[in-house]
Coordinates of C-alpha atoms in Angstrom, one line a residue:
M1126 CA 0.1 0.2 0.1
A1127 CA 1.8 3.1 -1.1
V1128 CA 1.2 6.6 0.8
F1129 CA 3.3 8.9 -1.2
N1130 CA 1.1 8.4 -4.1
Q1131 CA -2.3 9.0 -2.5
V1132 CA -4.5 11.5 -4.0
E1133 CA -4.6 13.1 -0.6
F1134 CA -1.1 13.1 0.5
D1135 CA -0.1 16.7 0.8
N1136 CA 3.6 16.6 1.8
H1137 CA 2.6 15.5 5.1
E1138 CA 5.4 15.6 7.8
Q1139 CA 4.8 12.0 9.2
V1140 CA 2.5 9.2 8.8
V1141 CA 2.8 6.2 11.6
F1142 CA 1.1 2.9 11.6
C1143 CA 0.5 1.7 14.8
A1144 CA -0.4 -2.0 16.1
D1145 CA -0.8 -4.0 19.2
E1146 CA -1.3 -7.5 19.2
A1147 CA -2.6 -7.9 22.5
S1148 CA -5.4 -5.3 22.6
G1149 CA -6.0 -5.6 18.6
L1150 CA -5.1 -2.2 18.1
K1151 CA -4.6 -1.1 14.3
A1152 CA -4.5 2.7 13.9
I1153 CA -2.7 5.2 11.8
I1154 CA -1.5 8.7 13.0
A1155 CA -1.1 11.9 10.3
I1156 CA 0.7 14.9 11.0
H1157 CA 0.0 17.1 8.4
S1158 CA 2.2 20.5 9.7
T1159 CA 3.4 21.6 12.8
K1160 CA 4.3 25.4 11.1
L1161 CA 2.1 26.7 13.7
G1162 CA 2.2 24.6 16.8
P1163 CA 2.1 21.1 17.6
A1164 CA -0.4 19.0 15.3
V1165 CA -3.7 18.6 17.0
G1166 CA -6.9 16.7 15.8
G1167 CA -9.3 14.0 17.2
C1168 CA -9.0 10.1 16.8
R1169 CA -11.5 8.5 14.7
L1170 CA -12.8 5.0 15.4
W1171 CA -14.2 3.8 12.0
D1172 CA -14.6 0.3 10.6
Y1173 CA -12.9 0.7 7.1
A1174 CA -13.8 -1.5 4.5
K1175 CA -10.0 -1.7 4.1
D1176 CA -6.7 -0.3 4.8
E1177 CA -6.5 1.9 1.9
D1178 CA -9.8 3.7 2.7
A1179 CA -8.3 4.5 6.4
V1180 CA -5.3 6.0 5.1
Y1181 CA -7.2 8.1 2.5
D1182 CA -9.5 9.6 5.3
V1183 CA -6.4 10.2 7.9
L1184 CA -4.3 12.1 5.1
R1185 CA -7.7 14.1 4.3
L1186 CA -8.6 14.7 7.6
S1187 CA -5.3 15.9 8.6
K1188 CA -4.9 18.5 6.3
G1189 CA -8.3 19.6 7.0
M1190 CA -7.2 20.2 10.7
T1191 CA -3.9 22.3 9.7
Y1192 CA -6.6 24.8 7.5
K1193 CA -9.3 24.6 10.5
N1194 CA -6.8 25.7 13.2
A1195 CA -5.0 28.3 11.0
V1196 CA -8.5 29.8 10.2
A1197 CA -9.8 29.4 13.8
R1198 CA -6.3 31.3 14.6
L1199 CA -5.4 28.7 17.0
P1200 CA -1.6 27.7 17.7
F1201 CA -2.0 24.2 16.5
G1202 CA -0.6 22.5 13.4
G1203 CA -3.1 20.0 11.9
G1204 CA -2.8 16.1 12.7
K1205 CA -5.5 13.3 12.8
S1206 CA -5.7 9.4 14.0
V1207 CA -7.8 6.4 13.0
I1208 CA -8.3 3.6 14.8
I1209 CA -9.4 0.8 12.5
G1210 CA -12.4 -1.3 13.7
D1211 CA -16.1 -2.1 14.9
A1212 CA -16.4 0.4 17.9
K1213 CA -19.2 -2.0 19.2
A1214 CA -16.7 -5.0 19.2
I1215 CA -13.1 -3.6 20.0
K1216 CA -13.2 -0.9 22.3
S1217 CA -11.2 -1.8 25.6
E1218 CA -9.2 -0.1 28.0
A1219 CA -6.5 -2.2 26.7
L1220 CA -6.9 -0.8 23.2
F1221 CA -6.8 3.0 24.5
R1222 CA -3.8 2.7 26.6
A1223 CA -1.9 1.0 23.7
F1224 CA -3.0 4.0 21.4
G1225 CA -1.6 6.1 24.4
K1226 CA 1.6 4.7 24.5
H1227 CA 2.2 5.3 20.3
L1228 CA 1.0 9.1 21.3
E1229 CA 3.6 9.2 23.9
R1230 CA 6.4 8.0 21.6
L1231 CA 5.6 11.0 19.5
S1232 CA 6.6 13.6 22.1
G1233 CA 4.3 16.1 21.9
N1234 CA 4.2 16.4 17.8
Y1235 CA 0.6 15.3 17.9
Y1236 CA -2.0 15.7 20.4
S1237 CA -5.0 13.5 19.9
A1238 CA -8.8 14.3 21.2
E1239 CA -12.2 12.6 20.8
D1240 CA -13.7 12.2 17.6
V1241 CA -16.4 9.7 15.6
N1242 CA -16.9 6.5 17.8
I1243 CA -14.7 8.3 20.5
T1244 CA -15.7 9.6 23.8
T1245 CA -13.9 11.6 26.5
G1246 CA -14.0 8.6 28.6
D1247 CA -12.0 7.0 26.0
V1248 CA -9.7 9.5 25.9
M1249 CA -9.3 9.6 29.9
M1250 CA -8.1 5.8 29.0
M1251 CA -5.5 7.0 26.7
H1252 CA -4.3 9.7 29.1
K1253 CA -3.1 6.9 31.5
E1254 CA -0.3 6.7 28.9
T1255 CA 0.5 9.9 27.8
N1256 CA -0.3 13.7 28.6
Y1257 CA -0.8 14.1 24.4
V1258 CA -4.2 14.5 24.7
L1259 CA -6.8 17.2 24.9
G1260 CA -10.8 17.4 25.7
L1261 CA -10.2 15.8 29.1
E1262 CA -12.9 15.4 31.8
G1263 CA -12.7 18.0 34.5
K1264 CA -10.9 20.4 31.9
S1265 CA -12.7 21.6 28.9
G1266 CA -14.8 18.4 28.4
N1267 CA -17.0 17.1 25.8
P1268 CA -16.3 19.6 22.8
S1269 CA -19.7 18.9 21.0
P1270 CA -21.7 21.6 22.7
F1271 CA -19.4 24.3 21.3
T1272 CA -19.1 22.8 18.0
A1273 CA -23.0 22.7 17.8
L1274 CA -23.0 26.6 19.0
G1275 CA -20.4 27.4 16.2
T1276 CA -22.3 25.5 13.4
F1277 CA -25.7 27.1 14.6
L1278 CA -24.0 30.6 14.3
G1279 CA -22.6 29.8 11.1
I1280 CA -26.0 29.0 9.8
K1281 CA -27.0 32.5 10.9
A1282 CA -24.1 34.1 9.3
A1283 CA -25.4 32.2 5.8
Y1284 CA -28.6 33.3 6.5
Q1285 CA -27.9 37.1 6.9
H1286 CA -25.6 37.0 3.8
K1287 CA -28.1 35.2 1.7
H1288 CA -31.3 37.0 2.8
G1289 CA -30.1 40.0 4.8
H1290 CA -31.4 39.0 8.2
Q1291 CA -30.6 36.2 10.5
D1292 CA -34.3 35.5 11.8
L1293 CA -34.4 31.7 11.7
A1294 CA -38.3 31.6 12.6
G1295 CA -40.2 29.2 9.9
V1296 CA -37.0 28.7 8.1
K1297 CA -36.8 25.0 6.9
V1298 CA -33.2 23.1 7.9
A1299 CA -33.1 19.5 6.8
V1300 CA -30.4 17.6 9.1
Q1301 CA -28.6 15.0 7.9
G1302 CA -27.0 12.7 10.9
L1303 CA -28.1 13.3 14.8
G1304 CA -24.7 12.7 16.5
A1305 CA -24.2 14.5 19.5
V1306 CA -23.3 17.9 17.7
A1307 CA -26.3 17.8 15.5
Y1308 CA -28.6 17.1 18.4
G1309 CA -27.3 20.2 19.8
L1310 CA -27.5 22.3 16.7
C1311 CA -31.4 20.9 16.4
K1312 CA -31.7 22.4 20.1
Y1313 CA -30.1 25.6 18.8
L1314 CA -32.5 25.8 15.8
H1315 CA -35.8 24.4 17.4
E1316 CA -35.3 27.6 20.0
A1317 CA -34.6 30.1 17.0
G1318 CA -38.1 28.6 15.6
A1319 CA -36.6 26.9 12.7
Q1320 CA -38.8 23.9 11.1
L1321 CA -36.4 20.8 11.4
F1322 CA -36.5 17.9 8.9
V1323 CA -34.1 15.0 9.9
T1324 CA -32.3 11.8 9.4
D1325 CA -30.1 9.2 10.9
I1326 CA -29.3 5.3 10.6
N1327 CA -30.2 5.0 14.5
Q1328 CA -33.8 5.4 15.0
D1329 CA -33.3 6.3 18.8
S1330 CA -31.3 9.2 17.6
V1331 CA -34.3 10.5 15.4
D1332 CA -36.7 9.7 17.6
R1333 CA -35.5 11.7 20.3
V1334 CA -35.2 14.9 18.0
V1335 CA -38.7 14.4 16.9
R1336 CA -39.9 14.1 20.4
E1337 CA -37.9 17.1 21.9
F1338 CA -38.0 19.6 19.0
G1339 CA -41.1 18.7 16.9
A1340 CA -39.1 17.6 14.3
T1341 CA -40.1 15.6 11.1
A1342 CA -38.4 12.2 10.5
V1343 CA -37.5 11.7 6.7
G1344 CA -35.6 8.5 5.1
I1345 CA -32.2 8.4 4.7
D1346 CA -31.9 9.0 0.9
E1347 CA -35.0 11.5 1.0
I1348 CA -33.3 14.0 2.7
Y1349 CA -31.8 15.3 -0.5
D1350 CA -34.9 15.9 -2.2
L1351 CA -36.8 17.8 0.4
D1352 CA -37.8 21.7 -0.3
V1353 CA -36.0 23.4 2.3
D1354 CA -34.0 26.5 2.8
V1355 CA -31.0 25.1 4.7
Y1356 CA -29.3 21.5 4.0
A1357 CA -27.2 20.8 7.2
P1358 CA -24.7 17.5 6.4
C1359 CA -23.8 16.6 10.1
A1360 CA -23.1 12.9 9.0
L1361 CA -20.0 11.5 7.6
G1362 CA -18.1 13.2 4.5
A1363 CA -18.6 13.5 0.6
T1364 CA -22.5 14.0 0.8
I1365 CA -22.1 16.8 -1.8
N1366 CA -21.4 15.3 -5.0
D1367 CA -22.5 14.5 -8.7
N1368 CA -25.5 12.1 -7.3
T1369 CA -26.8 14.7 -4.8
I1370 CA -26.2 18.3 -5.9
P1371 CA -28.9 18.1 -8.7
R1372 CA -31.4 16.8 -6.2
L1373 CA -30.8 19.9 -3.6
K1374 CA -33.1 22.3 -3.5
A1375 CA -31.8 24.2 -0.2
T1376 CA -29.7 27.6 -1.1
I1377 CA -27.6 27.2 2.2
I1378 CA -25.6 24.5 2.9
A1379 CA -24.3 24.5 6.7
G1380 CA -23.4 21.7 8.9
C1381 CA -20.7 20.3 10.9
A1382 CA -19.6 17.2 9.1
N1383 CA -16.1 17.1 7.9
N1384 CA -15.2 17.0 4.3
Q1385 CA -18.7 17.7 2.9
L1386 CA -17.5 18.2 -0.6
A1387 CA -16.8 14.8 -2.5
E1388 CA -14.2 16.7 -4.4
S1389 CA -13.2 20.4 -4.8
R1390 CA -15.1 21.0 -7.9
H1391 CA -18.3 20.2 -6.4
G1392 CA -17.7 23.8 -4.5
E1393 CA -17.4 25.8 -7.7
I1394 CA -20.7 24.1 -8.9
L1395 CA -22.6 25.0 -5.9
R1396 CA -21.4 28.6 -6.3
E1397 CA -22.7 28.7 -10.0
K1398 CA -26.3 27.2 -8.8
G1399 CA -26.4 30.1 -6.3
V1400 CA -26.0 27.7 -3.5
L1401 CA -24.1 29.3 -0.3
Y1402 CA -21.9 26.9 1.1
A1403 CA -20.2 27.3 4.6
P1404 CA -16.6 25.8 4.2
D1405 CA -16.9 23.0 6.7
Y1406 CA -13.7 23.1 8.6
V1407 CA -14.5 27.0 9.3
I1408 CA -18.2 26.1 10.6
N1409 CA -17.2 23.3 12.6
A1410 CA -14.2 24.4 14.5
G1411 CA -16.3 25.0 18.0
G1412 CA -14.8 22.2 19.2
I1413 CA -11.1 22.6 18.6
I1414 CA -11.3 26.1 19.7
N1415 CA -12.7 25.0 23.1
V1416 CA -9.8 21.9 23.3
Y1417 CA -7.5 25.0 22.8
Y1418 CA -8.7 27.0 26.1
E1419 CA -7.3 23.9 28.2
T1420 CA -4.0 24.4 27.3
K1421 CA -3.7 28.0 28.7
P1422 CA -1.3 28.6 31.2
E1423 CA -4.0 30.1 33.4
G1424 CA -6.3 27.2 33.0
Y1425 CA -9.5 26.6 31.3
N1426 CA -12.1 29.2 31.0
K1427 CA -15.6 28.7 29.3
E1428 CA -16.5 32.2 28.5
D1429 CA -13.1 32.8 26.8
A1430 CA -13.7 29.4 24.8
T1431 CA -17.5 30.7 24.2
K1432 CA -16.2 34.4 23.1
H1433 CA -13.8 32.5 20.6
V1434 CA -16.2 30.2 19.2
E1435 CA -18.6 33.2 18.4
G1436 CA -15.9 34.7 16.1
I1437 CA -16.9 32.0 13.7
Y1438 CA -19.9 34.0 12.8
D1439 CA -17.4 36.8 11.4
T1440 CA -14.8 34.5 9.9
L1441 CA -17.6 33.0 7.7
T1442 CA -18.9 36.5 6.9
E1443 CA -15.7 37.6 5.7
I1444 CA -15.6 34.7 3.4
F1445 CA -18.9 34.9 2.2
A1446 CA -18.2 38.3 1.1
R1447 CA -14.4 37.8 -0.2
S1448 CA -16.3 34.8 -2.2
E1449 CA -18.7 37.3 -4.0
S1450 CA -16.2 40.0 -4.5
E1451 CA -13.4 37.8 -6.0
Q1452 CA -16.2 35.6 -7.9
K1453 CA -14.7 32.4 -6.4
S1454 CA -16.4 29.6 -4.3
T1455 CA -16.2 29.8 -0.5
H1456 CA -14.2 26.8 -0.1
I1457 CA -11.4 28.2 -2.2
I1458 CA -11.5 31.3 -0.2
A1459 CA -11.3 29.5 3.0
D1460 CA -8.4 27.8 1.8
E1461 CA -6.6 30.9 0.9
L1462 CA -7.3 32.3 4.0
A1463 CA -5.8 29.3 5.7
Q1464 CA -2.8 29.4 3.6
E1465 CA -2.1 33.1 4.1
I1466 CA -2.2 32.7 8.0
I1467 CA -0.1 29.8 7.9
A1468 CA 2.7 31.7 5.6
Q1469 CA 2.4 34.8 7.6
G1470 CA 1.9 33.4 11.3
L1471 CA -1.0 34.2 14.0

């Protein structure tokens, strides 16, 4: 399995393959850049069909973290890790401690945190073997509420740019995926008066949002065909693609999923169709912003973290304005902004 000729390889500084026979650990750590500081990015546990898929994912996600941290103006580089396997079958203290030992060997070049199928409790087990983890219980804790807040504010920024106001009462929003972040997002949207249409592979998650927020449940595939104002992808990536774009009726795409565009060209297609896209790594940066405040010498401060997260609104407003004035898609503008920050420093 080659790495250097992978389409998502982008001069990554380091890619580490980790294994532990006793616990069954198989993991990959990718450090994309440490130019602005130590690489920071969560750990994802996923049952990849083949190892090549895991490599593709970790390379893509780690580069995304470099850009996310830069645009969020954090003194972090970009990295990511994936553990390969079925979360329902392989989770154990031994597994996470073995992974923690591998993190320790990197001597602080990479800090991990929670991500898909990884809880703060799992991170605490890693912490038994290493200090190179963030999002610890008793400190910044669960980052999901902050990611939800940033995503909600991003939707408001997009609506303001598109319609000249940010009143979401009666606005129809299709939320795809109902994990911890999306649940928080639905709560914010419901309180703002939005009309929710939701889907998820987990029926219990759907039932909860329907019960608590009066949402309308729709089928997994049906979500793309709804006549709504906002499509909020909050599951896994690449849901904006050649198949789905012709079906989407929303004029705003703003959600918390990573890597929403299947290919870069899809961002330009959206612009040509008049669809305003909130670049994923900008709108979903609330969690990593919150985690950063755990590293402050004076200790974690929730109010400071929240104020920084609220800046996502202003960053997206700047990106939307530049996109319009320069006639470039928003994801290209976001990339250029990240590259400017990385080149010039914070």
